[in-house]
Coordinates of C-alpha atoms in Angstrom, one line a residue:
Chain A
M1 CA 189.9 54.9 74.8
P2 CA 191.1 52.8 71.8
L3 CA 194.6 52.3 70.9
D4 CA 194.4 54.1 67.2
T5 CA 196.8 56.8 65.6
S6 CA 193.4 58.6 64.7
T7 CA 192.2 58.8 68.5
T8 CA 196.3 59.4 69.6
Y9 CA 198.4 60.8 66.8
P10 CA 195.8 64.6 67.3
L11 CA 196.8 64.8 71.3
T12 CA 200.5 63.3 71.5
K13 CA 201.8 63.9 67.6
L14 CA 203.1 60.7 68.2
R15 CA 202.5 58.1 66.2
L16 CA 201.6 54.3 67.6
D17 CA 205.0 53.2 67.3
G18 CA 206.4 56.3 68.9
R19 CA 207.0 57.6 65.6
R20 CA 206.8 61.6 63.7
W21 CA 204.6 61.7 61.3
N22 CA 207.8 62.3 58.8
E23 CA 209.6 59.5 60.0
L24 CA 210.8 56.1 58.6
R25 CA 211.2 52.9 60.2
L26 CA 214.5 51.7 60.5
L27 CA 215.4 50.1 57.3
Q28 CA 218.1 47.6 56.8
A29 CA 218.7 45.9 53.6
Q30 CA 221.7 43.5 52.1
I31 CA 222.3 41.7 48.9
S32 CA 223.8 39.0 47.6
T33 CA 222.2 36.8 50.4
N34 CA 221.4 33.7 48.8
P35 CA 224.6 32.3 45.9
A36 CA 222.4 30.4 44.2
S37 CA 220.5 32.7 42.1
S38 CA 221.4 35.4 40.3
G39 CA 220.5 38.3 42.7
S40 CA 218.7 38.7 45.9
S41 CA 218.2 40.8 48.3
Y42 CA 216.9 40.1 52.0
L43 CA 215.4 44.0 53.1
A44 CA 213.3 44.8 56.8
M45 CA 210.9 47.8 56.8
G46 CA 210.4 47.9 60.9
N47 CA 208.5 45.0 61.4
T48 CA 208.0 44.2 58.2
T49 CA 211.0 41.4 56.5
I50 CA 210.8 40.4 52.7
M51 CA 213.5 37.9 50.8
C52 CA 214.0 38.8 47.8
S53 CA 216.0 36.6 44.5
V54 CA 216.2 37.0 41.2
H55 CA 216.8 34.7 38.5
G56 CA 217.8 35.2 34.7
P57 CA 218.2 36.6 32.7
A58 CA 217.5 33.1 31.0
E59 CA 215.8 31.6 28.2
G60 CA 212.3 31.7 28.8
R61 CA 210.6 28.0 29.2
R62 CA 209.4 26.3 26.1
G63 CA 205.2 26.1 26.0
D64 CA 205.2 29.1 28.1
A65 CA 202.4 31.3 28.0
T66 CA 204.8 34.5 27.3
G67 CA 207.0 32.4 25.3
G68 CA 207.9 32.4 21.5
A69 CA 207.4 35.7 20.2
A70 CA 206.2 37.6 23.5
G71 CA 209.6 38.5 24.3
S72 CA 211.0 38.5 20.9
S73 CA 211.8 42.4 21.4
G74 CA 212.7 42.1 25.0
A75 CA 213.1 40.4 28.1
V76 CA 209.8 39.2 30.4
V77 CA 209.5 40.0 33.7
E78 CA 207.6 37.5 35.8
V79 CA 207.3 38.3 39.5
D80 CA 206.1 35.7 41.9
V81 CA 205.0 37.1 45.6
N82 CA 204.7 34.0 48.6
V83 CA 203.5 35.5 51.5
A84 CA 204.7 33.1 54.0
G85 CA 202.1 32.0 56.3
F86 CA 203.3 33.1 59.7
A87 CA 203.6 36.5 58.1
G88 CA 201.2 37.7 59.7
V89 CA 199.2 38.3 63.8
D90 CA 197.6 35.0 63.0
R91 CA 199.0 31.8 61.2
K92 CA 197.5 31.6 58.0
R93 CA 196.8 27.4 56.5
R94 CA 196.6 27.7 53.0
A95 CA 196.9 24.8 50.4
G96 CA 199.1 25.9 47.8
G97 CA 198.0 28.9 46.1
S98 CA 198.7 32.7 45.6
D99 CA 195.8 34.7 47.4
K100 CA 194.6 38.2 46.3
Q101 CA 197.0 40.4 48.0
S102 CA 200.0 38.5 46.9
S103 CA 198.4 38.6 43.5
R104 CA 198.0 42.2 43.2
I105 CA 201.5 42.4 44.7
A106 CA 203.0 40.2 42.3
T107 CA 200.7 41.9 39.2
T108 CA 201.7 45.6 40.2
L109 CA 205.3 44.6 40.4
R110 CA 205.3 42.7 37.2
A111 CA 204.2 46.2 35.4
A112 CA 206.8 48.5 37.3
F113 CA 209.9 45.9 36.5
Q114 CA 208.8 45.1 33.4
S115 CA 208.6 48.6 31.7
H116 CA 211.1 49.9 34.3
L117 CA 214.1 47.7 33.6
H118 CA 216.4 48.2 30.3
T119 CA 214.4 44.3 28.6
Y120 CA 215.2 45.6 24.9
L121 CA 218.9 43.7 26.4
Y122 CA 217.7 40.6 27.0
P123 CA 215.2 39.6 23.9
H124 CA 214.0 36.2 23.8
S125 CA 214.4 36.2 28.1
T126 CA 213.0 36.1 31.0
I127 CA 213.7 37.8 34.3
S128 CA 212.2 36.0 37.3
I129 CA 211.8 37.5 40.3
H130 CA 210.6 35.7 43.1
V131 CA 209.7 37.5 46.4
S132 CA 209.3 36.1 50.0
V133 CA 207.3 38.0 52.4
L134 CA 208.8 36.4 55.4
S135 CA 206.6 39.3 58.1
A136 CA 203.9 41.8 57.4
D137 CA 203.8 44.8 59.0
G138 CA 202.6 47.4 56.8
S139 CA 203.7 49.2 53.5
L140 CA 204.5 45.3 51.8
L141 CA 204.3 46.8 48.2
A142 CA 206.5 49.2 48.7
A143 CA 208.8 47.1 50.6
A144 CA 208.7 44.3 47.4
I145 CA 209.8 47.1 45.5
N146 CA 212.4 48.1 47.6
A147 CA 213.6 44.3 48.0
C148 CA 213.5 43.5 44.2
T149 CA 215.1 47.0 43.2
L150 CA 218.5 45.5 45.0
A151 CA 218.0 42.1 43.9
L152 CA 218.0 43.3 40.2
V153 CA 220.6 45.8 41.0
D154 CA 222.7 42.6 42.4
A155 CA 221.7 40.4 39.4
G156 CA 223.0 43.2 37.0
I157 CA 220.1 43.6 35.0
P158 CA 220.4 47.2 33.3
M159 CA 217.8 49.7 34.8
P160 CA 218.1 53.4 34.5
G161 CA 217.9 54.0 37.8
L162 CA 216.9 51.7 41.3
L163 CA 213.0 51.8 41.8
C164 CA 212.0 53.1 44.8
G165 CA 208.9 52.4 46.8
C166 CA 206.8 54.1 50.1
T167 CA 203.8 54.9 51.2
A168 CA 201.9 57.7 52.9
G169 CA 198.8 58.0 54.6
M170 CA 196.6 60.5 56.6
S171 CA 196.5 61.3 60.1
G172 CA 192.4 60.6 59.4
S173 CA 189.7 59.3 57.5
A174 CA 190.0 62.2 55.6
S175 CA 186.9 61.9 53.8
T176 CA 185.7 65.3 53.9
P177 CA 187.1 68.5 51.4
R178 CA 190.2 69.7 53.7
D179 CA 190.1 73.2 55.2
P180 CA 193.7 74.8 55.2
R181 CA 192.8 77.1 57.2
N182 CA 192.7 74.4 59.6
D183 CA 194.6 71.5 59.2
E184 CA 194.1 69.0 61.6
L185 CA 195.6 66.3 59.7
D186 CA 198.9 65.1 59.0
P187 CA 200.3 63.2 56.3
L188 CA 202.1 59.9 57.6
L189 CA 205.3 58.2 56.0
D190 CA 205.9 54.8 55.9
L191 CA 202.7 53.3 56.8
S192 CA 202.6 50.3 59.3
L193 CA 200.0 47.3 59.5
P194 CA 197.8 49.0 62.1
E195 CA 197.8 52.2 60.7
E196 CA 197.6 51.1 57.2
Q197 CA 194.5 49.2 58.5
E198 CA 192.6 52.6 59.8
L199 CA 194.2 55.2 57.9
P200 CA 194.0 55.5 53.6
F201 CA 197.2 55.6 52.5
L202 CA 198.7 55.8 49.1
T203 CA 202.2 52.9 47.7
V204 CA 204.6 55.6 45.6
G205 CA 207.2 54.6 43.7
T206 CA 209.9 56.7 42.0
T207 CA 212.8 56.2 40.4
T208 CA 215.5 59.1 39.0
S209 CA 214.1 60.9 37.0
V210 CA 215.4 62.5 33.7
P211 CA 217.0 65.8 34.0
V212 CA 215.4 68.5 31.5
G213 CA 217.7 70.9 29.4
E214 CA 221.3 71.1 29.0
N215 CA 221.9 72.7 32.6
A216 CA 221.1 69.7 34.3
M217 CA 223.9 68.4 34.4
D218 CA 225.4 71.2 37.1
D219 CA 222.9 70.8 39.5
D220 CA 223.3 67.7 41.8
E221 CA 219.5 68.0 42.6
E222 CA 218.3 64.6 41.0
D223 CA 214.4 65.4 40.0
M224 CA 212.0 62.2 40.4
K225 CA 210.1 60.2 38.2
V226 CA 206.7 58.6 39.9
S227 CA 207.0 55.2 38.1
M228 CA 203.9 53.3 40.2
L229 CA 201.1 54.4 42.4
N230 CA 198.9 52.2 43.9
M231 CA 195.3 53.8 46.3
D232 CA 193.1 50.9 47.4
S233 CA 191.4 53.4 50.5
K234 CA 189.8 56.5 50.4
V235 CA 190.2 59.7 51.1
H236 CA 189.1 63.3 49.7
C237 CA 191.1 64.6 46.3
T238 CA 192.1 67.2 48.4
Y239 CA 194.8 65.4 50.5
V240 CA 196.2 63.6 47.6
E241 CA 198.8 66.0 46.8
T242 CA 200.0 66.2 50.5
M243 CA 200.4 62.6 50.6
L244 CA 201.9 62.1 46.9
A245 CA 204.2 64.7 48.0
V246 CA 205.2 63.1 51.7
G247 CA 205.6 59.4 49.7
I248 CA 208.3 61.0 47.2
D249 CA 210.1 62.5 49.7
G250 CA 210.1 58.9 51.7
C251 CA 211.5 57.7 48.1
N252 CA 214.0 60.1 48.4
Q253 CA 215.2 59.0 51.9
I254 CA 215.1 55.1 51.0
R255 CA 216.7 55.6 47.5
E256 CA 219.9 57.1 49.7
I257 CA 219.6 53.7 52.3
L258 CA 220.0 51.6 49.5
E259 CA 222.2 53.1 47.7
G260 CA 224.5 53.0 50.7
V261 CA 223.7 49.1 50.6
I262 CA 225.0 48.6 47.2
K263 CA 228.2 50.7 47.7
G264 CA 228.7 48.4 51.2
S265 CA 228.0 45.6 49.9
N266 CA 230.9 43.0 49.7
K267 CA 230.2 42.9 46.0
L268 CA 231.8 45.6 45.2
R269 CA 234.0 45.8 47.5
Chain B
M1 CA 235.9 66.5 33.6
A2 CA 237.1 63.3 34.8
S3 CA 237.8 64.1 38.6
T4 CA 234.3 63.8 39.6
L5 CA 233.6 60.9 37.9
P6 CA 232.7 58.1 41.3
A7 CA 234.8 55.0 41.8
L8 CA 231.5 53.3 42.2
A9 CA 228.2 53.3 40.1
I10 CA 225.0 52.6 41.2
P11 CA 222.4 52.6 38.8
G12 CA 221.0 55.6 37.5
Q13 CA 223.9 57.5 38.7
R14 CA 225.6 60.2 36.3
L15 CA 228.8 59.9 34.8
G16 CA 229.2 62.1 32.7
P17 CA 227.8 64.0 29.1
V18 CA 227.8 62.6 26.1
T19 CA 230.2 65.2 24.1
S20 CA 232.8 63.9 26.5
Y21 CA 232.3 60.4 26.7
S22 CA 230.9 57.9 24.9
A23 CA 228.9 55.3 26.8
G24 CA 229.8 51.4 27.0
P25 CA 228.8 48.0 28.8
G26 CA 226.7 48.6 31.8
T27 CA 225.5 52.6 30.7
H28 CA 222.7 54.1 29.6
V29 CA 222.4 57.6 27.5
Q30 CA 219.3 59.9 28.5
Q31 CA 219.3 63.5 27.6
S32 CA 222.7 63.2 26.8
N33 CA 223.9 62.1 29.6
V34 CA 225.6 59.1 30.9
Y35 CA 224.0 57.1 33.3
A36 CA 225.1 53.8 34.9
S37 CA 222.3 51.4 34.5
I38 CA 224.1 48.4 37.1
A39 CA 226.7 48.5 39.9
G40 CA 230.0 48.3 39.8
P41 CA 233.3 50.0 39.6
V42 CA 233.4 53.2 36.8
V43 CA 236.2 52.2 34.2
V44 CA 237.1 55.0 31.3
E45 CA 238.5 53.6 27.9
P46 CA 240.4 56.3 26.7
A47 CA 240.2 56.9 22.8
Q48 CA 242.2 55.6 20.6
P49 CA 245.5 58.3 19.7
G50 CA 244.9 58.7 16.1
S51 CA 241.2 58.7 16.4
K52 CA 239.3 61.3 17.4
G53 CA 236.6 59.7 19.1
K54 CA 235.5 60.2 22.3
A55 CA 236.5 57.9 26.0
T56 CA 234.4 55.2 26.4
L57 CA 232.5 54.7 29.6
S58 CA 231.7 51.6 30.9
V59 CA 230.5 50.4 34.2
S60 CA 231.6 46.5 35.0
R61 CA 230.1 43.9 36.4
S62 CA 232.7 42.4 37.6
I63 CA 233.4 42.0 41.6
R64 CA 236.9 43.7 41.5
A65 CA 238.1 46.4 39.7
P66 CA 240.6 44.7 36.6
G67 CA 244.1 46.2 37.2
T68 CA 243.7 47.5 40.5
G69 CA 242.9 45.9 43.9
N70 CA 240.7 48.7 45.5
A71 CA 238.9 50.6 43.6
S72 CA 240.2 54.1 44.9
K73 CA 240.1 56.0 41.5
P74 CA 238.3 55.0 38.5
V75 CA 240.1 52.5 36.0
T76 CA 242.0 54.1 33.3
T77 CA 243.4 51.5 30.4
A78 CA 246.9 53.2 29.1
P79 CA 245.7 54.2 25.8
G80 CA 247.6 51.9 23.0
A81 CA 247.2 48.9 25.2
K82 CA 247.8 46.4 23.1
P83 CA 247.5 42.5 24.4
A84 CA 250.6 41.0 23.4
A85 CA 253.4 43.7 24.2
T86 CA 251.8 42.9 28.0
S87 CA 250.8 39.4 27.8
A88 CA 253.4 39.1 31.5
T89 CA 251.2 41.2 33.1
P90 CA 247.3 41.0 33.7
K91 CA 245.1 42.3 31.1
P92 CA 243.5 45.4 31.3
K93 CA 240.3 44.3 29.9
V94 CA 237.8 41.7 31.8
K95 CA 238.4 38.1 30.7
Y96 CA 235.8 35.9 30.9
N97 CA 237.6 32.8 30.9
T98 CA 235.7 30.2 32.1
L99 CA 232.5 30.9 29.7
P100 CA 232.3 30.3 26.1
A101 CA 231.2 33.4 24.3
V102 CA 230.6 34.0 20.4
D103 CA 234.2 33.7 18.3
S104 CA 236.7 31.8 21.4
V105 CA 238.5 29.0 20.5
V106 CA 237.7 25.7 22.8
L107 CA 238.9 22.3 22.8
A108 CA 236.2 19.9 23.4
R109 CA 235.7 16.5 23.1
V110 CA 233.3 14.4 21.1
T111 CA 230.6 12.4 23.0
R112 CA 228.9 11.4 20.4
V113 CA 228.3 11.6 16.9
Q114 CA 225.5 11.2 14.8
K115 CA 224.6 11.6 11.0
R116 CA 223.8 15.6 11.0
Q117 CA 225.4 16.8 14.0
A118 CA 228.7 15.5 16.3
T119 CA 228.1 16.3 20.4
V120 CA 230.9 17.5 22.1
S121 CA 231.8 18.9 25.5
I122 CA 233.6 21.5 26.1
L123 CA 236.9 20.8 27.6
V124 CA 238.9 24.5 27.9
V125 CA 237.8 27.8 26.0
L126 CA 241.3 29.2 24.6
D127 CA 242.3 32.8 25.0
E128 CA 240.2 35.4 23.5
S129 CA 243.5 37.0 22.3
G130 CA 244.6 34.0 19.7
S131 CA 240.7 33.7 18.6
T132 CA 240.1 37.3 17.6
Q133 CA 243.5 38.1 15.1
G134 CA 243.5 34.0 13.2
V135 CA 245.7 32.2 15.0
N136 CA 249.3 33.5 16.4
P137 CA 251.5 31.0 16.4
S138 CA 253.6 31.7 19.3
Q139 CA 250.2 32.6 21.6
T140 CA 248.9 29.0 20.3
T141 CA 251.8 27.6 21.7
S142 CA 252.2 28.7 24.7
D143 CA 248.3 27.8 25.5
N144 CA 249.4 24.7 24.0
D145 CA 251.7 23.9 27.0
N146 CA 249.5 24.9 29.4
I147 CA 246.8 22.9 28.8
E148 CA 248.7 19.9 27.5
A149 CA 248.4 18.0 31.0
I150 CA 244.4 18.3 30.8
L151 CA 244.0 17.0 27.2
S152 CA 246.3 14.1 27.9
S153 CA 244.1 13.4 31.0
A154 CA 240.8 14.0 28.7
A155 CA 242.4 11.9 26.1
N156 CA 242.9 8.8 28.0
P157 CA 239.6 6.7 27.8
E158 CA 239.7 5.8 31.7
N159 CA 239.1 9.7 32.9
H160 CA 235.6 9.2 30.5
S161 CA 233.6 9.3 33.0
S162 CA 230.1 11.4 33.6
S163 CA 232.1 14.5 34.0
D164 CA 231.2 15.1 31.4
E165 CA 227.5 15.9 32.1
L166 CA 229.7 18.8 34.1
R167 CA 231.2 20.2 31.1
F168 CA 229.9 22.8 28.7
Q169 CA 227.8 20.7 25.9
A170 CA 228.1 21.9 22.4
L171 CA 226.5 20.8 19.1
I172 CA 228.7 21.1 15.9
R173 CA 226.0 20.7 12.8
K174 CA 227.3 18.7 9.7
E175 CA 226.9 22.0 7.6
D176 CA 229.6 23.7 9.6
V177 CA 232.1 20.9 10.0
R178 CA 233.7 22.3 7.2
A179 CA 234.2 25.4 4.6
V180 CA 233.7 23.3 1.2
E181 CA 231.6 20.7 0.0
K182 CA 229.5 21.6 3.0
D183 CA 227.0 18.8 1.6
R184 CA 229.5 15.9 0.8
V185 CA 229.7 15.7 4.6
V186 CA 229.5 12.8 6.2
M187 CA 230.4 12.5 9.7
D188 CA 231.1 9.6 10.5
E189 CA 234.2 10.4 8.1
M190 CA 235.0 13.8 10.5
F191 CA 234.6 12.5 13.7
R192 CA 234.4 9.8 15.8
V193 CA 234.1 9.4 19.9
G194 CA 236.7 10.5 22.2
D195 CA 238.9 13.2 19.5
I196 CA 239.6 16.2 20.8
V197 CA 238.3 19.2 18.8
R198 CA 239.4 22.6 18.2
G199 CA 236.5 24.9 16.9
T200 CA 235.0 28.4 18.0
V201 CA 231.7 28.8 19.2
I202 CA 229.2 30.1 16.5
S203 CA 226.4 30.5 19.1
L204 CA 225.1 30.4 22.2
G205 CA 222.8 28.2 21.2
D206 CA 219.8 27.2 23.5
Q207 CA 220.4 26.6 26.9
S208 CA 221.9 23.0 26.0
F209 CA 224.6 23.5 24.2
Y210 CA 226.3 26.1 22.0
Y211 CA 227.3 25.9 18.7
L212 CA 230.4 25.0 17.4
T213 CA 232.5 25.2 13.9
T214 CA 235.5 23.8 12.1
A215 CA 235.2 25.7 8.9
R216 CA 239.1 26.7 8.7
N217 CA 241.9 25.2 8.4
D218 CA 243.0 25.2 11.5
L219 CA 239.9 23.7 13.4
G220 CA 239.2 20.6 13.2
V221 CA 240.7 17.0 15.1
V222 CA 243.8 17.9 17.1
M223 CA 243.9 14.8 18.7
A224 CA 243.0 11.1 18.1
R225 CA 242.9 7.7 18.8
S226 CA 242.4 5.0 16.2
E227 CA 240.9 1.8 16.1
A228 CA 243.4 0.2 17.5
G229 CA 243.5 2.6 20.6
N230 CA 246.7 3.9 19.5
M231 CA 247.5 7.8 19.1
M232 CA 247.0 9.1 15.5
F233 CA 248.8 11.9 13.5
P234 CA 248.3 14.0 11.1
V235 CA 248.9 13.2 7.4
S236 CA 246.6 15.3 5.5
W237 CA 243.9 17.7 6.0
K238 CA 241.5 14.7 6.6
E239 CA 243.1 11.5 6.9
M240 CA 245.3 10.6 10.5
R241 CA 247.3 7.2 10.6
D242 CA 247.8 5.1 13.6
S243 CA 251.5 5.6 14.4
V244 CA 251.8 1.6 15.1
T245 CA 250.2 0.1 12.8
G246 CA 249.9 2.2 10.1
Q247 CA 246.5 2.1 10.0
A248 CA 244.5 5.5 8.4
E249 CA 241.4 6.9 9.2
M250 CA 239.3 9.7 8.0
R251 CA 239.0 13.1 9.6
K252 CA 238.8 16.8 9.6
V253 CA 242.3 17.3 10.5
A254 CA 243.0 21.1 12.3
R255 CA 245.8 22.5 10.5
P256 CA 248.7 21.1 13.1
F257 CA 251.1 24.3 13.7

C-alpha cells in the first residue's frame, strides 16, 4: 500500500506526519535577524524555512522600469523570491535566474503587499522585499506571506493589520460533488509537500478586517478580510467553502503566533 | 477608556475610538477607530489644556518607550511640558539627533565650491528646539559649548581626511545662500573649502545629498581660516578678517552671538 494521505487518512484520521486535520505544523519565527536590512525575519512552518529581509522605503533606482511617475502616488513594492538549490529533496542546479514557481510566488506576494501596505505614505519610494526559501516542505506561499509580514513589521512600515497566510486542502481528490449525508472527506490545514503533491489545496491570506458599525468597538472578536486567495489544483466547487473556512481559521491561529513573536521580540522589550 | 490601551501595539490592533483620540504617527483610522499601523509602544499625548482637541495616540518606532525604561503602561506625556522648562530631564519627545531632518540646524564643513553650488559635509545636527523658534541665545551657547571640541578638530586641516565620505553630504545651492540679492551671489565670495557653516535643512534631497540653506542672518560661515591659514573674525555680514595679517576675505557670515 503506498503511503499517502488519501489512502491512510480514512483509516487512521491521522495525516502522514501524525497531525490531525485541523492542526498546524510547528511555527517558529524571529524578527530582526539581519541587522543590515531595514527589517528582517526568519520563519519556519514545519520543515518549510524562509528568511526574509526588507529594504526601504528608499528612493527607487534611476532608470528603473517602475521609477518616475509610477511611484508618485505611493511606494512601489518589489519582491524577489529565491528558492535555494538545496531547499527541496533533490538538489537543483540552476544557472541563476528564477524558475516558474518562485516568480509566481513573487508576483502574488507583490500584489498582496502592494495593496496591503500603507504605501501612500511613501511616494516615489521603493520597498524591496527579498525572500529566501531555505527549505521547502509545502505551503511555500503561505510561509512567505507570514515571513514578509514579520519583516515588514520589523521595518516599521505602516500597514492596516498583519497579513497572514495559510493553506487548506481536502483529504481526497474531491472531484465529485460533496454529499452532505455521507461526508467522508475532511478538510486539512497547513499542508506539507507530500500532501500538496497529491491533494487539492488552496492558499488563503487574511488580514484583520474593518469592523462594521458603531458597536463593533465593544466585541473583542475581530473579523477577517480575505486579501489573497490562490488555488492551482482542481476541486469540485462544493468543497471550496469548507477549505476556505478551515484556511481562514488557520490564518487566525497563525496571526496569534505572529503577534506573540512581535511582542516577544527584543525590538520592543 | 485609557485603561484599555495596550503598552505595545501590533499593526491592526484597535487602540480607541476617534471620538476620544486623534490619530498620530504610526496609527491610522478605519471605521471611526484608531488602529496601530506599526509595532511599538503606544504614546498618548494629552490635548493642550486650552484647546478643545483630543488626546493624540501615536505608536512610536523607537526601541524603548521614551521616558520610561520598561514599557509597562502607555506612556503619557505631561500636557504642558515645555522643552525649555525640562531641559535638565530627558525630553519626552523622541529625538532623532543623529539624522538631519527638515528644519534642523546643522553645522557643516565646506568640501567643494562650484559656480552654482557648494558641497558640504554635515558635522553636527543641532538640537531641534533651537531651530523651530528662531534661535534661543542661551540654548545655542550651550550647544556651542558641547560641540566646541568637535568643531576645533573639524576646522583643523590635519583632520581633513577621507572621513568626509562617511558623513552626510549636503548641497547649498546658489539661490539658497542668502535671502536678498539672490541673483548676485558669487559662490567664491560666500564660502571657501574648509569653512564651517551653520545652515538649516530645507530638503532631504535625493539619496546622495541633503539640501541646506543659509538664507538667514544667523546662518552662514561661523568659522573660517584665511588664505594664510589663520583663524578669521567676522567684521560684517559679508566680510571676515585675518586676526594676524589683517587681510579681509569675503564670506556669507553668520551673525555672531
